[in-house]
PDB file of C-alpha atoms in Angstrom:
ATOM      1  CA  MET A 255       9.501 -23.386 -32.720  1.00 91.00           C
ATOM      2  CA  ILE A 256       7.773 -26.424 -34.347  1.00 96.00           C
ATOM      3  CA  THR A 257       9.026 -27.993 -37.084  1.00 95.00           C
ATOM      4  CA  THR A 258       7.540 -30.997 -39.666  1.00 95.00           C
ATOM      5  CA  ILE A 259      10.190 -33.349 -41.096  1.00 92.00           C
ATOM      6  CA  GLU A 260       9.730 -35.412 -43.652  1.00 93.00           C
ATOM      7  CA  HIS A 261      11.651 -38.601 -43.520  1.00 90.00           C
ATOM      8  CA  ASN A 262      11.374 -41.840 -46.461  1.00 88.00           C
ATOM      9  CA  ASN A 263       8.028 -41.024 -46.485  1.00 88.00           C
ATOM     10  CA  GLN A 264       6.724 -40.364 -43.149  1.00 90.00           C
ATOM     11  CA  SER A 265       6.473 -36.774 -41.877  1.00 93.00           C
ATOM     12  CA  TYR A 266       7.335 -36.094 -37.880  1.00 93.00           C
ATOM     13  CA  LYS A 267       6.309 -33.104 -35.717  1.00 96.00           C
ATOM     14  CA  ILE A 268       9.049 -31.635 -33.018  1.00 97.00           C
ATOM     15  CA  ASP A 269       9.621 -28.821 -31.145  1.00 97.00           C
ATOM     16  CA  LEU A 270      12.783 -27.054 -31.495  1.00 96.00           C
ATOM     17  CA  SER A 271      12.560 -25.279 -28.549  1.00 97.00           C
ATOM     18  CA  LYS A 272      12.757 -28.063 -26.255  1.00 97.00           C
ATOM     19  CA  PRO A 273      16.099 -30.284 -26.915  1.00 98.00           C
ATOM     20  CA  LEU A 274      16.588 -33.170 -24.446  1.00 98.00           C
ATOM     21  CA  ASP A 275      20.274 -33.374 -23.811  1.00 98.00           C
ATOM     22  CA  ILE A 276      21.765 -36.671 -23.321  1.00 98.00           C
ATOM     23  CA  SER A 277      25.087 -35.998 -22.954  1.00 98.00           C
ATOM     24  CA  ILE A 278      27.615 -35.605 -19.717  1.00 98.00           C
ATOM     25  CA  PRO A 279      29.435 -32.578 -19.704  1.00 95.00           C
ATOM     26  CA  LEU A 280      33.569 -32.763 -19.063  1.00 97.00           C
ATOM     27  CA  ARG A 281      34.395 -30.833 -16.065  1.00 97.00           C
ATOM     28  CA  ALA A 282      38.256 -30.216 -14.674  1.00 97.00           C
ATOM     29  CA  SER A 283      36.972 -32.008 -11.463  1.00 97.00           C
ATOM     30  CA  GLN A 284      38.097 -35.244  -9.752  1.00 97.00           C
ATOM     31  CA  GLU A 285      33.969 -35.490  -9.801  1.00 97.00           C
ATOM     32  CA  ASN A 286      33.947 -35.686 -13.585  1.00 98.00           C
ATOM     33  CA  VAL A 287      32.430 -39.466 -15.228  1.00 98.00           C
ATOM     34  CA  ASN A 288      35.815 -41.164 -15.102  1.00 98.00           C
ATOM     35  CA  ALA A 289      36.701 -44.727 -16.931  1.00 98.00           C
ATOM     36  CA  TRP A 290      39.808 -46.604 -18.491  1.00 98.00           C
ATOM     37  CA  TYR A 291      42.353 -45.822 -15.411  1.00 98.00           C
ATOM     38  CA  ILE A 292      42.872 -42.451 -16.144  1.00 98.00           C
ATOM     39  CA  ASP A 293      43.174 -38.937 -14.102  1.00 98.00           C
ATOM     40  CA  ALA A 294      40.987 -36.607 -14.436  1.00 98.00           C
ATOM     41  CA  PRO A 295      40.182 -34.047 -17.192  1.00 98.00           C
ATOM     42  CA  ARG A 296      42.341 -30.748 -16.780  1.00 98.00           C
ATOM     43  CA  ILE A 297      41.585 -27.213 -17.876  1.00 98.00           C
ATOM     44  CA  GLU A 298      44.101 -24.672 -17.399  1.00 98.00           C
ATOM     45  CA  PRO A 299      45.600 -21.517 -18.499  1.00 98.00           C
ATOM     46  CA  VAL A 300      48.036 -20.521 -20.734  1.00 98.00           C
ATOM     47  CA  THR A 301      50.778 -19.431 -19.022  1.00 97.00           C
ATOM     48  CA  ASP A 302      54.113 -17.379 -20.319  1.00 97.00           C
ATOM     49  CA  GLY A 303      56.655 -16.429 -18.167  1.00 96.00           C
ATOM     50  CA  GLU A 304      54.792 -14.275 -15.499  1.00 95.00           C
ATOM     51  CA  TRP A 305      51.881 -13.910 -17.808  1.00 97.00           C
ATOM     52  CA  ILE A 306      48.700 -16.606 -17.058  1.00 98.00           C
ATOM     53  CA  GLY A 307      46.052 -16.697 -19.427  1.00 98.00           C
ATOM     54  CA  LYS A 308      43.031 -15.378 -16.878  1.00 98.00           C
ATOM     55  CA  VAL A 309      41.166 -12.600 -15.987  1.00 98.00           C
ATOM     56  CA  SER A 310      41.419 -12.918 -12.370  1.00 97.00           C
ATOM     57  CA  GLU A 311      45.479 -13.098 -12.642  1.00 97.00           C
ATOM     58  CA  GLY A 312      45.286  -9.431 -15.028  1.00 97.00           C
ATOM     59  CA  ALA A 313      45.307 -11.187 -18.188  1.00 97.00           C
ATOM     60  CA  SER A 314      42.376  -9.471 -20.630  1.00 98.00           C
ATOM     61  CA  THR A 315      41.194 -12.892 -21.483  1.00 98.00           C
ATOM     62  CA  ASN A 316      40.541 -17.000 -20.245  1.00 98.00           C
ATOM     63  CA  PHE A 317      42.882 -18.725 -22.413  1.00 98.00           C
ATOM     64  CA  ASN A 318      42.730 -22.375 -21.241  1.00 98.00           C
ATOM     65  CA  ASN A 319      44.529 -25.777 -22.530  1.00 98.00           C
ATOM     66  CA  ILE A 320      42.282 -28.510 -22.198  1.00 98.00           C
ATOM     67  CA  TYR A 321      43.832 -32.511 -21.307  1.00 98.00           C
ATOM     68  CA  PHE A 322      41.417 -34.918 -21.910  1.00 98.00           C
ATOM     69  CA  ASN A 323      41.040 -38.540 -23.044  1.00 98.00           C
ATOM     70  CA  PRO A 324      37.665 -38.501 -25.214  1.00 98.00           C
ATOM     71  CA  HIS A 325      37.152 -42.505 -24.164  1.00 98.00           C
ATOM     72  CA  GLY A 326      37.124 -42.283 -20.625  1.00 98.00           C
ATOM     73  CA  HIS A 327      36.534 -38.501 -20.322  1.00 98.00           C
ATOM     74  CA  GLY A 328      32.591 -38.250 -20.915  1.00 97.00           C
ATOM     75  CA  THR A 329      29.772 -38.387 -23.529  1.00 98.00           C
ATOM     76  CA  HIS A 330      32.040 -39.703 -27.009  1.00 98.00           C
ATOM     77  CA  THR A 331      31.349 -40.803 -30.204  1.00 98.00           C
ATOM     78  CA  GLU A 332      33.523 -43.325 -31.985  1.00 98.00           C
ATOM     79  CA  CYS A 333      33.994 -44.774 -35.147  1.00 98.00           C
ATOM     80  CA  VAL A 334      35.830 -48.039 -36.878  1.00 98.00           C
ATOM     81  CA  GLY A 335      39.207 -46.164 -36.020  1.00 98.00           C
ATOM     82  CA  HIS A 336      38.297 -46.689 -32.784  1.00 98.00           C
ATOM     83  CA  ILE A 337      39.697 -50.982 -33.646  1.00 98.00           C
ATOM     84  CA  THR A 338      41.767 -51.020 -36.455  1.00 98.00           C
ATOM     85  CA  SER A 339      45.786 -50.583 -37.871  1.00 97.00           C
ATOM     86  CA  GLU A 340      44.194 -48.442 -40.541  1.00 97.00           C
ATOM     87  CA  PHE A 341      43.445 -44.697 -39.647  1.00 98.00           C
ATOM     88  CA  TYR A 342      39.737 -43.456 -40.065  1.00 98.00           C
ATOM     89  CA  ASN A 343      38.830 -40.510 -37.967  1.00 98.00           C
ATOM     90  CA  ILE A 344      34.662 -39.911 -37.016  1.00 98.00           C
ATOM     91  CA  ASN A 345      34.989 -36.160 -38.475  1.00 98.00           C
ATOM     92  CA  ASP A 346      35.049 -38.003 -42.279  1.00 98.00           C
ATOM     93  CA  ALA A 347      32.487 -41.289 -40.791  1.00 98.00           C
ATOM     94  CA  LEU A 348      29.805 -39.110 -39.504  1.00 98.00           C
ATOM     95  CA  LYS A 349      28.416 -36.217 -42.693  1.00 96.00           C
ATOM     96  CA  HIS A 350      24.827 -36.539 -41.393  1.00 96.00           C
ATOM     97  CA  TYR A 351      23.904 -35.782 -37.769  1.00 98.00           C
ATOM     98  CA  PHE A 352      19.646 -36.278 -37.508  1.00 97.00           C
ATOM     99  CA  PHE A 353      18.117 -39.742 -37.445  1.00 97.00           C
ATOM    100  CA  ILE A 354      15.140 -41.348 -36.394  1.00 97.00           C
ATOM    101  CA  ALA A 355      15.938 -43.041 -33.182  1.00 98.00           C
ATOM    102  CA  GLU A 356      14.504 -45.382 -30.419  1.00 98.00           C
ATOM    103  CA  VAL A 357      15.091 -45.250 -26.756  1.00 98.00           C
ATOM    104  CA  ILE A 358      15.073 -48.454 -25.282  1.00 98.00           C
ATOM    105  CA  SER A 359      15.339 -49.175 -21.170  1.00 98.00           C
ATOM    106  CA  ILE A 360      17.178 -52.350 -20.563  1.00 98.00           C
ATOM    107  CA  LEU A 361      18.130 -54.386 -16.992  1.00 98.00           C
ATOM    108  CA  PRO A 362      20.962 -56.374 -18.003  1.00 98.00           C
ATOM    109  CA  GLU A 363      20.841 -60.451 -17.309  1.00 98.00           C
ATOM    110  CA  LYS A 364      23.714 -61.355 -14.501  1.00 98.00           C
ATOM    111  CA  GLN A 365      25.717 -64.599 -16.016  1.00 97.00           C
ATOM    112  CA  GLU A 366      28.422 -65.495 -13.455  1.00 97.00           C
ATOM    113  CA  GLU A 367      30.672 -62.658 -12.327  1.00 97.00           C
ATOM    114  CA  ASP A 368      29.240 -60.295 -15.794  1.00 98.00           C
ATOM    115  CA  HIS A 369      25.946 -58.762 -16.285  1.00 98.00           C
ATOM    116  CA  ILE A 370      25.087 -58.720 -19.931  1.00 98.00           C
ATOM    117  CA  ILE A 371      22.978 -57.096 -22.863  1.00 98.00           C
ATOM    118  CA  THR A 372      21.356 -59.866 -24.659  1.00 98.00           C
ATOM    119  CA  LYS A 373      19.837 -60.353 -28.062  1.00 98.00           C
ATOM    120  CA  ASP A 374      16.360 -61.054 -26.656  1.00 98.00           C
ATOM    121  CA  HIS A 375      16.999 -58.196 -24.438  1.00 98.00           C
ATOM    122  CA  ILE A 376      17.358 -55.742 -27.368  1.00 98.00           C
ATOM    123  CA  GLU A 377      14.737 -57.627 -30.048  1.00 98.00           C
ATOM    124  CA  ASN A 378      11.679 -57.429 -26.937  1.00 98.00           C
ATOM    125  CA  ALA A 379      12.746 -53.595 -26.568  1.00 98.00           C
ATOM    126  CA  ILE A 380      12.612 -52.338 -30.195  1.00 97.00           C
ATOM    127  CA  THR A 381       8.932 -51.344 -30.764  1.00 95.00           C
ATOM    128  CA  SER A 382       9.307 -48.709 -33.444  1.00 90.00           C
ATOM    129  CA  VAL A 383       9.415 -49.955 -37.534  1.00 86.00           C
ATOM    130  CA  GLN A 384      13.590 -49.935 -38.772  1.00 88.00           C
ATOM    131  CA  PRO A 385      15.241 -47.199 -36.420  1.00 96.00           C
ATOM    132  CA  GLU A 386      18.383 -45.607 -37.980  1.00 98.00           C
ATOM    133  CA  ALA A 387      19.642 -44.955 -34.295  1.00 98.00           C
ATOM    134  CA  LEU A 388      18.964 -47.003 -31.605  1.00 98.00           C
ATOM    135  CA  ILE A 389      19.605 -45.598 -27.298  1.00 98.00           C
ATOM    136  CA  ILE A 390      20.583 -47.605 -24.886  1.00 99.00           C
ATOM    137  CA  ARG A 391      19.206 -46.777 -21.039  1.00 98.00           C
ATOM    138  CA  THR A 392      20.694 -49.853 -18.851  1.00 98.00           C
ATOM    139  CA  LEU A 393      18.794 -50.213 -15.620  1.00 98.00           C
ATOM    140  CA  PRO A 394      18.704 -49.021 -12.631  1.00 97.00           C
ATOM    141  CA  ASN A 395      19.304 -45.646 -14.058  1.00 98.00           C
ATOM    142  CA  THR A 396      20.487 -43.765 -11.042  1.00 96.00           C
ATOM    143  CA  LYS A 397      22.313 -40.341 -11.589  1.00 96.00           C
ATOM    144  CA  ASN A 398      25.478 -41.101 -10.328  1.00 97.00           C
ATOM    145  CA  LYS A 399      26.271 -42.347 -13.857  1.00 98.00           C
ATOM    146  CA  CYS A 400      27.385 -38.644 -14.313  1.00 98.00           C
ATOM    147  CA  ASP A 401      30.477 -38.451 -12.003  1.00 98.00           C
ATOM    148  CA  LYS A 402      31.103 -42.399 -11.547  1.00 98.00           C
ATOM    149  CA  HIS A 403      34.788 -43.582 -11.490  1.00 98.00           C
ATOM    150  CA  TYR A 404      34.446 -46.992 -13.665  1.00 98.00           C
ATOM    151  CA  SER A 405      37.674 -48.518 -13.336  1.00 98.00           C
ATOM    152  CA  ASN A 406      37.637 -51.891 -11.962  1.00 98.00           C
ATOM    153  CA  THR A 407      33.842 -51.742 -11.772  1.00 98.00           C
ATOM    154  CA  ASN A 408      33.490 -54.743 -14.697  1.00 98.00           C
ATOM    155  CA  TRP A 409      30.154 -52.972 -15.991  1.00 98.00           C
ATOM    156  CA  PRO A 410      27.692 -54.226 -17.708  1.00 98.00           C
ATOM    157  CA  TYR A 411      28.166 -55.059 -21.178  1.00 98.00           C
ATOM    158  CA  LEU A 412      26.361 -56.076 -24.981  1.00 98.00           C
ATOM    159  CA  THR A 413      26.548 -59.627 -26.222  1.00 98.00           C
ATOM    160  CA  GLU A 414      28.568 -60.551 -29.645  1.00 98.00           C
ATOM    161  CA  GLU A 415      25.321 -61.712 -30.276  1.00 98.00           C
ATOM    162  CA  ALA A 416      23.273 -58.392 -29.156  1.00 98.00           C
ATOM    163  CA  ALA A 417      25.319 -56.421 -30.839  1.00 98.00           C
ATOM    164  CA  THR A 418      25.071 -58.948 -34.748  1.00 98.00           C
ATOM    165  CA  TYR A 419      21.703 -58.045 -34.255  1.00 98.00           C
ATOM    166  CA  ILE A 420      21.534 -54.422 -33.754  1.00 98.00           C
ATOM    167  CA  ARG A 421      23.324 -54.400 -37.118  1.00 98.00           C
ATOM    168  CA  LYS A 422      21.063 -56.703 -38.932  1.00 98.00           C
ATOM    169  CA  LEU A 423      18.415 -54.283 -38.294  1.00 97.00           C
ATOM    170  CA  ASN A 424      20.386 -51.923 -40.170  1.00 97.00           C
ATOM    171  CA  ILE A 425      20.755 -49.388 -37.252  1.00 98.00           C
ATOM    172  CA  GLU A 426      24.087 -47.216 -38.200  1.00 98.00           C
ATOM    173  CA  HIS A 427      24.182 -45.600 -35.058  1.00 98.00           C
ATOM    174  CA  LEU A 428      24.034 -47.031 -31.711  1.00 99.00           C
ATOM    175  CA  LEU A 429      24.436 -45.264 -28.202  1.00 99.00           C
ATOM    176  CA  ILE A 430      24.744 -45.950 -24.749  1.00 99.00           C
ATOM    177  CA  ASP A 431      25.037 -45.172 -20.987  1.00 98.00           C
ATOM    178  CA  LEU A 432      28.000 -47.413 -20.185  1.00 98.00           C
ATOM    179  CA  PRO A 433      31.745 -46.334 -20.695  1.00 98.00           C
ATOM    180  CA  SER A 434      32.195 -49.382 -23.935  1.00 98.00           C
ATOM    181  CA  VAL A 435      29.801 -51.871 -25.519  1.00 98.00           C
ATOM    182  CA  ASP A 436      32.259 -54.536 -24.355  1.00 98.00           C
ATOM    183  CA  LYS A 437      33.433 -55.982 -21.371  1.00 98.00           C
ATOM    184  CA  GLU A 438      36.216 -53.668 -19.613  1.00 98.00           C
ATOM    185  CA  LYS A 439      38.804 -56.681 -19.074  1.00 98.00           C
ATOM    186  CA  ASP A 440      38.246 -58.648 -22.396  1.00 97.00           C
ATOM    187  CA  ASP A 441      41.754 -59.579 -23.190  1.00 97.00           C
ATOM    188  CA  GLY A 442      41.391 -57.075 -26.351  1.00 97.00           C
ATOM    189  CA  LYS A 443      38.630 -59.157 -27.794  1.00 98.00           C
ATOM    190  CA  LEU A 444      35.881 -56.241 -28.915  1.00 98.00           C
ATOM    191  CA  LEU A 445      33.786 -58.530 -29.658  1.00 98.00           C
ATOM    192  CA  ALA A 446      30.478 -56.203 -29.655  1.00 98.00           C
ATOM    193  CA  HIS A 447      32.689 -53.687 -31.468  1.00 98.00           C
ATOM    194  CA  LYS A 448      33.794 -55.842 -34.013  1.00 98.00           C
ATOM    195  CA  ALA A 449      29.928 -57.098 -34.568  1.00 98.00           C
ATOM    196  CA  PHE A 450      28.416 -53.864 -35.125  1.00 98.00           C
ATOM    197  CA  TRP A 451      31.067 -52.377 -37.541  1.00 98.00           C
ATOM    198  CA  ASP A 452      30.757 -55.795 -38.981  1.00 98.00           C
ATOM    199  CA  TYR A 453      35.346 -55.556 -38.696  1.00 98.00           C
ATOM    200  CA  PRO A 454      37.092 -56.900 -40.681  1.00 97.00           C
ATOM    201  CA  LYS A 455      34.811 -58.928 -43.401  1.00 96.00           C
ATOM    202  CA  ALA A 456      32.181 -56.236 -44.125  1.00 98.00           C
ATOM    203  CA  THR A 457      33.447 -52.767 -42.360  1.00 98.00           C
ATOM    204  CA  ARG A 458      30.655 -49.958 -41.829  1.00 98.00           C
ATOM    205  CA  HIS A 459      32.639 -47.097 -41.663  1.00 98.00           C
ATOM    206  CA  HIS A 460      29.608 -45.223 -41.878  1.00 98.00           C
ATOM    207  CA  ALA A 461      28.464 -46.134 -38.649  1.00 98.00           C
ATOM    208  CA  THR A 462      29.614 -44.994 -34.612  1.00 98.00           C
ATOM    209  CA  ILE A 463      29.001 -45.643 -31.254  1.00 99.00           C
ATOM    210  CA  THR A 464      28.495 -43.222 -28.743  1.00 99.00           C
ATOM    211  CA  GLU A 465      29.020 -44.272 -25.032  1.00 98.00           C
ATOM    212  CA  MET A 466      28.954 -42.308 -21.771  1.00 98.00           C
ATOM    213  CA  ILE A 467      25.708 -40.717 -22.437  1.00 98.00           C
ATOM    214  CA  TYR A 468      22.765 -40.319 -19.409  1.00 98.00           C
ATOM    215  CA  VAL A 469      19.160 -40.374 -20.093  1.00 98.00           C
ATOM    216  CA  ASP A 470      17.543 -38.849 -17.898  1.00 98.00           C
ATOM    217  CA  PRO A 471      14.571 -41.114 -16.140  1.00 97.00           C
ATOM    218  CA  LYS A 472      11.724 -38.096 -17.468  1.00 97.00           C
ATOM    219  CA  ILE A 473      12.711 -39.345 -20.631  1.00 98.00           C
ATOM    220  CA  PRO A 474      10.334 -42.164 -21.559  1.00 98.00           C
ATOM    221  CA  ASP A 475      11.391 -44.846 -24.061  1.00 98.00           C
ATOM    222  CA  GLY A 476      10.144 -44.556 -27.296  1.00 97.00           C
ATOM    223  CA  GLN A 477      10.616 -42.753 -30.591  1.00 97.00           C
ATOM    224  CA  TYR A 478      12.593 -39.337 -31.473  1.00 98.00           C
ATOM    225  CA  LEU A 479      14.475 -37.630 -33.508  1.00 97.00           C
ATOM    226  CA  LEU A 480      18.439 -37.709 -32.705  1.00 98.00           C
ATOM    227  CA  ASN A 481      20.654 -34.877 -33.358  1.00 98.00           C
ATOM    228  CA  LEU A 482      24.018 -36.392 -32.853  1.00 98.00           C
ATOM    229  CA  GLN A 483      26.534 -33.297 -32.955  1.00 97.00           C
ATOM    230  CA  ILE A 484      30.613 -34.031 -32.466  1.00 98.00           C
ATOM    231  CA  ALA A 485      33.568 -31.441 -31.840  1.00 97.00           C
ATOM    232  CA  SER A 486      35.861 -31.807 -35.310  1.00 97.00           C
ATOM    233  CA  PHE A 487      38.470 -33.807 -34.475  1.00 98.00           C
ATOM    234  CA  VAL A 488      40.526 -35.675 -36.544  1.00 98.00           C
ATOM    235  CA  ASN A 489      40.596 -39.155 -34.174  1.00 98.00           C
ATOM    236  CA  ASP A 490      38.703 -42.174 -33.727  1.00 98.00           C
ATOM    237  CA  ALA A 491      36.873 -40.473 -31.244  1.00 98.00           C
ATOM    238  CA  SER A 492      35.822 -36.817 -30.276  1.00 98.00           C
ATOM    239  CA  PRO A 493      33.400 -35.148 -27.370  1.00 98.00           C
ATOM    240  CA  SER A 494      29.622 -35.191 -28.558  1.00 98.00           C
ATOM    241  CA  LYS A 495      26.371 -33.330 -27.875  1.00 98.00           C
ATOM    242  CA  PRO A 496      23.646 -36.124 -28.815  1.00 98.00           C
ATOM    243  CA  ILE A 497      20.122 -33.999 -28.856  1.00 98.00           C
ATOM    244  CA  LEU A 498      17.011 -35.940 -28.623  1.00 98.00           C
ATOM    245  CA  TYR A 499      13.593 -34.225 -29.917  1.00 98.00           C
ATOM    246  CA  LYS A 500      10.523 -35.726 -28.675  1.00 97.00           C
ATOM    247  CA  MET A 501       7.931 -36.680 -31.564  1.00 94.00           C
ATOM    248  CA  LEU A 502       4.521 -34.372 -31.370  1.00 92.00           C
TER     249      LEU A 502
END
């Protein structure tokens, strides 16, 4: 299924039959990826007296409640409402779903007890002209990112300067394979979030951050078409399913 897309006076050809899913699925399991000191997600049948919403228990349908946190239980996309006292929601913030994107791979640099992603890392890795979305794959890139428990691991993070640089490149959508673009325990500073959204000076309400992705090693660095889809949650964040398409 080959299609040609015209965008900003450029022509791109992609094969829609070959999507590259970079989301992590949510499972009702202790093996589900986890961050922010919360319990595993739960998927449980509705009960009403002796009735159980499960076909194997005699019901006509499976009828489940799902308990999860979008920030801690898998791939999610968030808007600036994640860090503001005012209410902003991702369903209003994200109104376009296809973007020219670049995948880059970065080995974070050790700095005392931390590992950081710097402006130089970003500047040296980006090769395309004016990508609308940037997808950061951190190295080493092991499969355990799909079921890792991140709490109290002090994961790598973006420096404020790096996030500011990304914003100044006019990148509107930032995706990363970590639970947060910021340091796990930063006393609430959220420097990278604020720098990317330019909050509170000139807040970019349309810009989004997607965290907890997994970019398979078989996907090379380079330019792709990104389809960024969310569930229609009126919340600061939603579970999401970013899909890449290779440029032909």
